[in-house]
Amino acid sequence: MTYFLYNIATSLAAPLGAAYLRCRRKHRALLGRFNPEIPSLGSARPFWVHACSVGEVNTAKALVVGMRARWPETPVLLTTSTQTGYELARGIGPATWCPFDSAACVRRFVRTLNPRALLVVETEVWPNLYREPRKAGVGGADQRPTQ
């Protein structure tokens, strides 16, 4: 029931949020989060690493570089939620926006990307970011952090 109500709220808020972003030139780039463009990654199923903003992207850099060295045949896509994080992430390699946390946006992104695993650098409270990949059988999406 909680997901149902959350998804109704995000569905109702999305058009208002999009209208706001269209009117705010400074934040207009965030419209890309409604349908993130996925860069060409080749045919292998990629790892999806999500780092919200600049601090997390800086933390993720060593992880992404290490993953690329360990699994050179497997692409790594870095997603971010903020403009400054996005600019920094693009300097590390293939990067795009993390979809807004509406079930439809995340589901479409997961279906298109078809990742082998989702690694989230820092826990965020975005239910669909975890739920939709888990429902699609993406590795890592159902793992709980350990202390």
JSON list of N, CA and C in Angstrom, two decimals, residues 52-109:
[
{"chain": "A", "resi": 52, "resn": "CYS", "atom": "N", "xyz": [24.95, 10.05, -6.13]},
{"chain": "A", "resi": 52, "resn": "CYS", "atom": "CA", "xyz": [24.00, 11.16, -6.18]},
{"chain": "A", "resi": 52, "resn": "CYS", "atom": "C", "xyz": [24.62, 12.48, -6.64]},
{"chain": "A", "resi": 53, "resn": "SER", "atom": "N", "xyz": [25.66, 12.94, -5.96]},
{"chain": "A", "resi": 53, "resn": "SER", "atom": "CA", "xyz": [26.18, 14.28, -6.25]},
{"chain": "A", "resi": 53, "resn": "SER", "atom": "C", "xyz": [27.71, 14.26, -6.22]},
{"chain": "A", "resi": 54, "resn": "VAL", "atom": "N", "xyz": [28.31, 15.42, -6.20]},
{"chain": "A", "resi": 54, "resn": "VAL", "atom": "CA", "xyz": [29.76, 15.54, -6.33]},
{"chain": "A", "resi": 54, "resn": "VAL", "atom": "C", "xyz": [30.53, 14.69, -5.32]},
{"chain": "A", "resi": 55, "resn": "GLY", "atom": "N", "xyz": [30.15, 14.74, -4.06]},
{"chain": "A", "resi": 55, "resn": "GLY", "atom": "CA", "xyz": [30.86, 13.97, -3.04]},
{"chain": "A", "resi": 55, "resn": "GLY", "atom": "C", "xyz": [30.83, 12.47, -3.33]},
{"chain": "A", "resi": 56, "resn": "GLU", "atom": "N", "xyz": [29.66, 11.97, -3.68]},
{"chain": "A", "resi": 56, "resn": "GLU", "atom": "CA", "xyz": [29.54, 10.56, -3.99]},
{"chain": "A", "resi": 56, "resn": "GLU", "atom": "C", "xyz": [30.25, 10.19, -5.28]},
{"chain": "A", "resi": 57, "resn": "VAL", "atom": "N", "xyz": [30.23, 11.09, -6.27]},
{"chain": "A", "resi": 57, "resn": "VAL", "atom": "CA", "xyz": [30.94, 10.83, -7.53]},
{"chain": "A", "resi": 57, "resn": "VAL", "atom": "C", "xyz": [32.43, 10.75, -7.26]},
{"chain": "A", "resi": 58, "resn": "ASN", "atom": "N", "xyz": [32.95, 11.64, -6.41]},
{"chain": "A", "resi": 58, "resn": "ASN", "atom": "CA", "xyz": [34.37, 11.56, -6.05]},
{"chain": "A", "resi": 58, "resn": "ASN", "atom": "C", "xyz": [34.69, 10.24, -5.36]},
{"chain": "A", "resi": 59, "resn": "THR", "atom": "N", "xyz": [33.80, 9.78, -4.51]},
{"chain": "A", "resi": 59, "resn": "THR", "atom": "CA", "xyz": [33.99, 8.50, -3.85]},
{"chain": "A", "resi": 59, "resn": "THR", "atom": "C", "xyz": [33.90, 7.35, -4.85]},
{"chain": "A", "resi": 60, "resn": "ALA", "atom": "N", "xyz": [32.98, 7.44, -5.79]},
{"chain": "A", "resi": 60, "resn": "ALA", "atom": "CA", "xyz": [32.75, 6.37, -6.76]},
{"chain": "A", "resi": 60, "resn": "ALA", "atom": "C", "xyz": [33.87, 6.25, -7.78]},
{"chain": "A", "resi": 61, "resn": "LYS", "atom": "N", "xyz": [34.63, 7.30, -7.97]},
{"chain": "A", "resi": 61, "resn": "LYS", "atom": "CA", "xyz": [35.66, 7.29, -9.02]},
{"chain": "A", "resi": 61, "resn": "LYS", "atom": "C", "xyz": [36.61, 6.10, -8.87]},
{"chain": "A", "resi": 62, "resn": "ALA", "atom": "N", "xyz": [37.14, 5.87, -7.68]},
{"chain": "A", "resi": 62, "resn": "ALA", "atom": "CA", "xyz": [38.06, 4.75, -7.47]},
{"chain": "A", "resi": 62, "resn": "ALA", "atom": "C", "xyz": [37.36, 3.42, -7.71]},
{"chain": "A", "resi": 63, "resn": "LEU", "atom": "N", "xyz": [36.11, 3.31, -7.30]},
{"chain": "A", "resi": 63, "resn": "LEU", "atom": "CA", "xyz": [35.34, 2.09, -7.53]},
{"chain": "A", "resi": 63, "resn": "LEU", "atom": "C", "xyz": [35.17, 1.83, -9.02]},
{"chain": "A", "resi": 64, "resn": "VAL", "atom": "N", "xyz": [34.76, 2.85, -9.76]},
{"chain": "A", "resi": 64, "resn": "VAL", "atom": "CA", "xyz": [34.53, 2.71, -11.20]},
{"chain": "A", "resi": 64, "resn": "VAL", "atom": "C", "xyz": [35.83, 2.35, -11.92]},
{"chain": "A", "resi": 65, "resn": "VAL", "atom": "N", "xyz": [36.92, 3.02, -11.59]},
{"chain": "A", "resi": 65, "resn": "VAL", "atom": "CA", "xyz": [38.22, 2.73, -12.21]},
{"chain": "A", "resi": 65, "resn": "VAL", "atom": "C", "xyz": [38.62, 1.29, -11.89]},
{"chain": "A", "resi": 66, "resn": "GLY", "atom": "N", "xyz": [38.44, 0.88, -10.65]},
{"chain": "A", "resi": 66, "resn": "GLY", "atom": "CA", "xyz": [38.77, -0.50, -10.25]},
{"chain": "A", "resi": 66, "resn": "GLY", "atom": "C", "xyz": [37.92, -1.54, -10.96]},
{"chain": "A", "resi": 67, "resn": "MET", "atom": "N", "xyz": [36.64, -1.26, -11.11]},
{"chain": "A", "resi": 67, "resn": "MET", "atom": "CA", "xyz": [35.75, -2.20, -11.80]},
{"chain": "A", "resi": 67, "resn": "MET", "atom": "C", "xyz": [36.15, -2.32, -13.27]},
{"chain": "A", "resi": 68, "resn": "ARG", "atom": "N", "xyz": [36.49, -1.21, -13.89]},
{"chain": "A", "resi": 68, "resn": "ARG", "atom": "CA", "xyz": [36.90, -1.26, -15.29]},
{"chain": "A", "resi": 68, "resn": "ARG", "atom": "C", "xyz": [38.20, -2.03, -15.46]},
{"chain": "A", "resi": 69, "resn": "ALA", "atom": "N", "xyz": [39.09, -1.93, -14.49]},
{"chain": "A", "resi": 69, "resn": "ALA", "atom": "CA", "xyz": [40.35, -2.69, -14.55]},
{"chain": "A", "resi": 69, "resn": "ALA", "atom": "C", "xyz": [40.09, -4.18, -14.31]},
{"chain": "A", "resi": 70, "resn": "ARG", "atom": "N", "xyz": [39.22, -4.50, -13.37]},
{"chain": "A", "resi": 70, "resn": "ARG", "atom": "CA", "xyz": [38.94, -5.90, -13.01]},
{"chain": "A", "resi": 70, "resn": "ARG", "atom": "C", "xyz": [38.10, -6.60, -14.07]},
{"chain": "A", "resi": 71, "resn": "TRP", "atom": "N", "xyz": [37.11, -5.89, -14.65]},
{"chain": "A", "resi": 71, "resn": "TRP", "atom": "CA", "xyz": [36.22, -6.47, -15.65]},
{"chain": "A", "resi": 71, "resn": "TRP", "atom": "C", "xyz": [36.24, -5.59, -16.91]},
{"chain": "A", "resi": 72, "resn": "PRO", "atom": "N", "xyz": [37.34, -5.59, -17.65]},
{"chain": "A", "resi": 72, "resn": "PRO", "atom": "CA", "xyz": [37.46, -4.69, -18.81]},
{"chain": "A", "resi": 72, "resn": "PRO", "atom": "C", "xyz": [36.42, -4.94, -19.90]},
{"chain": "A", "resi": 73, "resn": "GLU", "atom": "N", "xyz": [35.88, -6.13, -19.96]},
{"chain": "A", "resi": 73, "resn": "GLU", "atom": "CA", "xyz": [34.89, -6.46, -20.99]},
{"chain": "A", "resi": 73, "resn": "GLU", "atom": "C", "xyz": [33.48, -6.01, -20.60]},
{"chain": "A", "resi": 74, "resn": "THR", "atom": "N", "xyz": [33.29, -5.58, -19.35]},
{"chain": "A", "resi": 74, "resn": "THR", "atom": "CA", "xyz": [31.97, -5.18, -18.87]},
{"chain": "A", "resi": 74, "resn": "THR", "atom": "C", "xyz": [31.93, -3.67, -18.68]},
{"chain": "A", "resi": 75, "resn": "PRO", "atom": "N", "xyz": [31.05, -3.00, -19.41]},
{"chain": "A", "resi": 75, "resn": "PRO", "atom": "CA", "xyz": [30.95, -1.54, -19.25]},
{"chain": "A", "resi": 75, "resn": "PRO", "atom": "C", "xyz": [30.43, -1.15, -17.87]},
{"chain": "A", "resi": 76, "resn": "VAL", "atom": "N", "xyz": [30.79, 0.03, -17.44]},
{"chain": "A", "resi": 76, "resn": "VAL", "atom": "CA", "xyz": [30.31, 0.59, -16.18]},
{"chain": "A", "resi": 76, "resn": "VAL", "atom": "C", "xyz": [29.66, 1.93, -16.50]},
{"chain": "A", "resi": 77, "resn": "LEU", "atom": "N", "xyz": [28.39, 2.07, -16.13]},
{"chain": "A", "resi": 77, "resn": "LEU", "atom": "CA", "xyz": [27.68, 3.33, -16.34]},
{"chain": "A", "resi": 77, "resn": "LEU", "atom": "C", "xyz": [27.49, 4.00, -14.98]},
{"chain": "A", "resi": 78, "resn": "LEU", "atom": "N", "xyz": [27.91, 5.23, -14.88]},
{"chain": "A", "resi": 78, "resn": "LEU", "atom": "CA", "xyz": [27.78, 6.01, -13.66]},
{"chain": "A", "resi": 78, "resn": "LEU", "atom": "C", "xyz": [26.61, 6.97, -13.81]},
{"chain": "A", "resi": 79, "resn": "THR", "atom": "N", "xyz": [25.67, 6.92, -12.87]},
{"chain": "A", "resi": 79, "resn": "THR", "atom": "CA", "xyz": [24.55, 7.86, -12.90]},
{"chain": "A", "resi": 79, "resn": "THR", "atom": "C", "xyz": [24.65, 8.80, -11.70]},
{"chain": "A", "resi": 80, "resn": "THR", "atom": "N", "xyz": [24.05, 9.96, -11.87]},
{"chain": "A", "resi": 80, "resn": "THR", "atom": "CA", "xyz": [24.06, 10.96, -10.81]},
{"chain": "A", "resi": 80, "resn": "THR", "atom": "C", "xyz": [22.75, 11.76, -10.85]},
{"chain": "A", "resi": 81, "resn": "SER", "atom": "N", "xyz": [22.47, 12.46, -9.78]},
{"chain": "A", "resi": 81, "resn": "SER", "atom": "CA", "xyz": [21.20, 13.17, -9.66]},
{"chain": "A", "resi": 81, "resn": "SER", "atom": "C", "xyz": [21.32, 14.68, -9.71]},
{"chain": "A", "resi": 82, "resn": "THR", "atom": "N", "xyz": [22.52, 15.21, -9.62]},
{"chain": "A", "resi": 82, "resn": "THR", "atom": "CA", "xyz": [22.69, 16.67, -9.59]},
{"chain": "A", "resi": 82, "resn": "THR", "atom": "C", "xyz": [23.49, 17.14, -10.80]},
{"chain": "A", "resi": 83, "resn": "GLN", "atom": "N", "xyz": [23.35, 18.41, -11.14]},
{"chain": "A", "resi": 83, "resn": "GLN", "atom": "CA", "xyz": [24.05, 18.96, -12.29]},
{"chain": "A", "resi": 83, "resn": "GLN", "atom": "C", "xyz": [25.57, 18.92, -12.10]},
{"chain": "A", "resi": 84, "resn": "THR", "atom": "N", "xyz": [26.03, 19.32, -10.93]},
{"chain": "A", "resi": 84, "resn": "THR", "atom": "CA", "xyz": [27.48, 19.33, -10.71]},
{"chain": "A", "resi": 84, "resn": "THR", "atom": "C", "xyz": [28.03, 17.91, -10.66]},
{"chain": "A", "resi": 85, "resn": "GLY", "atom": "N", "xyz": [27.28, 16.99, -10.07]},
{"chain": "A", "resi": 85, "resn": "GLY", "atom": "CA", "xyz": [27.69, 15.59, -10.06]},
{"chain": "A", "resi": 85, "resn": "GLY", "atom": "C", "xyz": [27.74, 15.02, -11.47]},
{"chain": "A", "resi": 86, "resn": "TYR", "atom": "N", "xyz": [26.77, 15.39, -12.29]},
{"chain": "A", "resi": 86, "resn": "TYR", "atom": "CA", "xyz": [26.70, 14.92, -13.67]},
{"chain": "A", "resi": 86, "resn": "TYR", "atom": "C", "xyz": [27.92, 15.39, -14.46]},
{"chain": "A", "resi": 87, "resn": "GLU", "atom": "N", "xyz": [28.27, 16.67, -14.31]},
{"chain": "A", "resi": 87, "resn": "GLU", "atom": "CA", "xyz": [29.44, 17.21, -15.02]},
{"chain": "A", "resi": 87, "resn": "GLU", "atom": "C", "xyz": [30.71, 16.48, -14.61]},
{"chain": "A", "resi": 88, "resn": "LEU", "atom": "N", "xyz": [30.87, 16.22, -13.33]},
{"chain": "A", "resi": 88, "resn": "LEU", "atom": "CA", "xyz": [32.05, 15.51, -12.84]},
{"chain": "A", "resi": 88, "resn": "LEU", "atom": "C", "xyz": [32.05, 14.05, -13.33]},
{"chain": "A", "resi": 89, "resn": "ALA", "atom": "N", "xyz": [30.90, 13.40, -13.28]},
{"chain": "A", "resi": 89, "resn": "ALA", "atom": "CA", "xyz": [30.79, 12.00, -13.69]},
{"chain": "A", "resi": 89, "resn": "ALA", "atom": "C", "xyz": [31.15, 11.81, -15.16]},
{"chain": "A", "resi": 90, "resn": "ARG", "atom": "N", "xyz": [30.77, 12.75, -16.00]},
{"chain": "A", "resi": 90, "resn": "ARG", "atom": "CA", "xyz": [31.08, 12.63, -17.43]},
{"chain": "A", "resi": 90, "resn": "ARG", "atom": "C", "xyz": [32.58, 12.63, -17.68]},
{"chain": "A", "resi": 91, "resn": "GLY", "atom": "N", "xyz": [33.36, 13.22, -16.79]},
{"chain": "A", "resi": 91, "resn": "GLY", "atom": "CA", "xyz": [34.82, 13.21, -16.93]},
{"chain": "A", "resi": 91, "resn": "GLY", "atom": "C", "xyz": [35.44, 11.88, -16.54]},
{"chain": "A", "resi": 92, "resn": "ILE", "atom": "N", "xyz": [34.67, 11.03, -15.89]},
{"chain": "A", "resi": 92, "resn": "ILE", "atom": "CA", "xyz": [35.18, 9.72, -15.44]},
{"chain": "A", "resi": 92, "resn": "ILE", "atom": "C", "xyz": [34.96, 8.66, -16.51]},
{"chain": "A", "resi": 93, "resn": "GLY", "atom": "N", "xyz": [33.93, 8.82, -17.31]},
{"chain": "A", "resi": 93, "resn": "GLY", "atom": "CA", "xyz": [33.60, 7.83, -18.34]},
{"chain": "A", "resi": 93, "resn": "GLY", "atom": "C", "xyz": [32.12, 7.90, -18.65]},
{"chain": "A", "resi": 94, "resn": "PRO", "atom": "N", "xyz": [31.57, 6.82, -19.24]},
{"chain": "A", "resi": 94, "resn": "PRO", "atom": "CA", "xyz": [30.15, 6.86, -19.58]},
{"chain": "A", "resi": 94, "resn": "PRO", "atom": "C", "xyz": [29.29, 7.21, -18.36]},
{"chain": "A", "resi": 95, "resn": "ALA", "atom": "N", "xyz": [28.47, 8.22, -18.52]},
{"chain": "A", "resi": 95, "resn": "ALA", "atom": "CA", "xyz": [27.63, 8.70, -17.41]},
{"chain": "A", "resi": 95, "resn": "ALA", "atom": "C", "xyz": [26.32, 9.24, -17.96]},
{"chain": "A", "resi": 96, "resn": "THR", "atom": "N", "xyz": [25.32, 9.23, -17.13]},
{"chain": "A", "resi": 96, "resn": "THR", "atom": "CA", "xyz": [24.03, 9.82, -17.48]},
{"chain": "A", "resi": 96, "resn": "THR", "atom": "C", "xyz": [23.29, 10.18, -16.20]},
{"chain": "A", "resi": 97, "resn": "TRP", "atom": "N", "xyz": [22.10, 10.72, -16.38]},
{"chain": "A", "resi": 97, "resn": "TRP", "atom": "CA", "xyz": [21.26, 11.06, -15.24]},
{"chain": "A", "resi": 97, "resn": "TRP", "atom": "C", "xyz": [20.67, 9.81, -14.63]},
{"chain": "A", "resi": 98, "resn": "CYS", "atom": "N", "xyz": [20.49, 9.83, -13.33]},
{"chain": "A", "resi": 98, "resn": "CYS", "atom": "CA", "xyz": [19.69, 8.80, -12.68]},
{"chain": "A", "resi": 98, "resn": "CYS", "atom": "C", "xyz": [18.23, 9.19, -12.90]},
{"chain": "A", "resi": 99, "resn": "PRO", "atom": "N", "xyz": [17.40, 8.23, -13.27]},
{"chain": "A", "resi": 99, "resn": "PRO", "atom": "CA", "xyz": [15.99, 8.60, -13.51]},
{"chain": "A", "resi": 99, "resn": "PRO", "atom": "C", "xyz": [15.32, 9.10, -12.24]},
{"chain": "A", "resi": 100, "resn": "PHE", "atom": "N", "xyz": [14.36, 10.02, -12.42]},
{"chain": "A", "resi": 100, "resn": "PHE", "atom": "CA", "xyz": [13.55, 10.44, -11.28]},
{"chain": "A", "resi": 100, "resn": "PHE", "atom": "C", "xyz": [12.89, 9.21, -10.69]},
{"chain": "A", "resi": 101, "resn": "ASP", "atom": "N", "xyz": [12.59, 9.26, -9.43]},
{"chain": "A", "resi": 101, "resn": "ASP", "atom": "CA", "xyz": [12.10, 8.08, -8.72]},
{"chain": "A", "resi": 101, "resn": "ASP", "atom": "C", "xyz": [10.61, 7.84, -8.93]},
{"chain": "A", "resi": 102, "resn": "SER", "atom": "N", "xyz": [10.20, 7.83, -10.17]},
{"chain": "A", "resi": 102, "resn": "SER", "atom": "CA", "xyz": [8.83, 7.38, -10.47]},
{"chain": "A", "resi": 102, "resn": "SER", "atom": "C", "xyz": [8.99, 5.98, -11.04]},
{"chain": "A", "resi": 103, "resn": "ALA", "atom": "N", "xyz": [8.03, 5.12, -10.75]},
{"chain": "A", "resi": 103, "resn": "ALA", "atom": "CA", "xyz": [8.12, 3.73, -11.21]},
{"chain": "A", "resi": 103, "resn": "ALA", "atom": "C", "xyz": [8.32, 3.67, -12.72]},
{"chain": "A", "resi": 104, "resn": "ALA", "atom": "N", "xyz": [7.59, 4.49, -13.46]},
{"chain": "A", "resi": 104, "resn": "ALA", "atom": "CA", "xyz": [7.68, 4.45, -14.93]},
{"chain": "A", "resi": 104, "resn": "ALA", "atom": "C", "xyz": [9.07, 4.87, -15.41]},
{"chain": "A", "resi": 105, "resn": "CYS", "atom": "N", "xyz": [9.63, 5.92, -14.85]},
{"chain": "A", "resi": 105, "resn": "CYS", "atom": "CA", "xyz": [10.96, 6.39, -15.27]},
{"chain": "A", "resi": 105, "resn": "CYS", "atom": "C", "xyz": [12.03, 5.34, -14.97]},
{"chain": "A", "resi": 106, "resn": "VAL", "atom": "N", "xyz": [12.01, 4.81, -13.76]},
{"chain": "A", "resi": 106, "resn": "VAL", "atom": "CA", "xyz": [13.03, 3.83, -13.37]},
{"chain": "A", "resi": 106, "resn": "VAL", "atom": "C", "xyz": [12.85, 2.54, -14.16]},
{"chain": "A", "resi": 107, "resn": "ARG", "atom": "N", "xyz": [11.62, 2.09, -14.32]},
{"chain": "A", "resi": 107, "resn": "ARG", "atom": "CA", "xyz": [11.35, 0.85, -15.07]},
{"chain": "A", "resi": 107, "resn": "ARG", "atom": "C", "xyz": [11.85, 0.97, -16.51]},
{"chain": "A", "resi": 108, "resn": "ARG", "atom": "N", "xyz": [11.56, 2.09, -17.16]},
{"chain": "A", "resi": 108, "resn": "ARG", "atom": "CA", "xyz": [12.00, 2.32, -18.54]},
{"chain": "A", "resi": 108, "resn": "ARG", "atom": "C", "xyz": [13.52, 2.33, -18.61]},
{"chain": "A", "resi": 109, "resn": "PHE", "atom": "N", "xyz": [14.18, 2.96, -17.65]},
{"chain": "A", "resi": 109, "resn": "PHE", "atom": "CA", "xyz": [15.63, 3.03, -17.62]},
{"chain": "A", "resi": 109, "resn": "PHE", "atom": "C", "xyz": [16.22, 1.63, -17.45]}
]
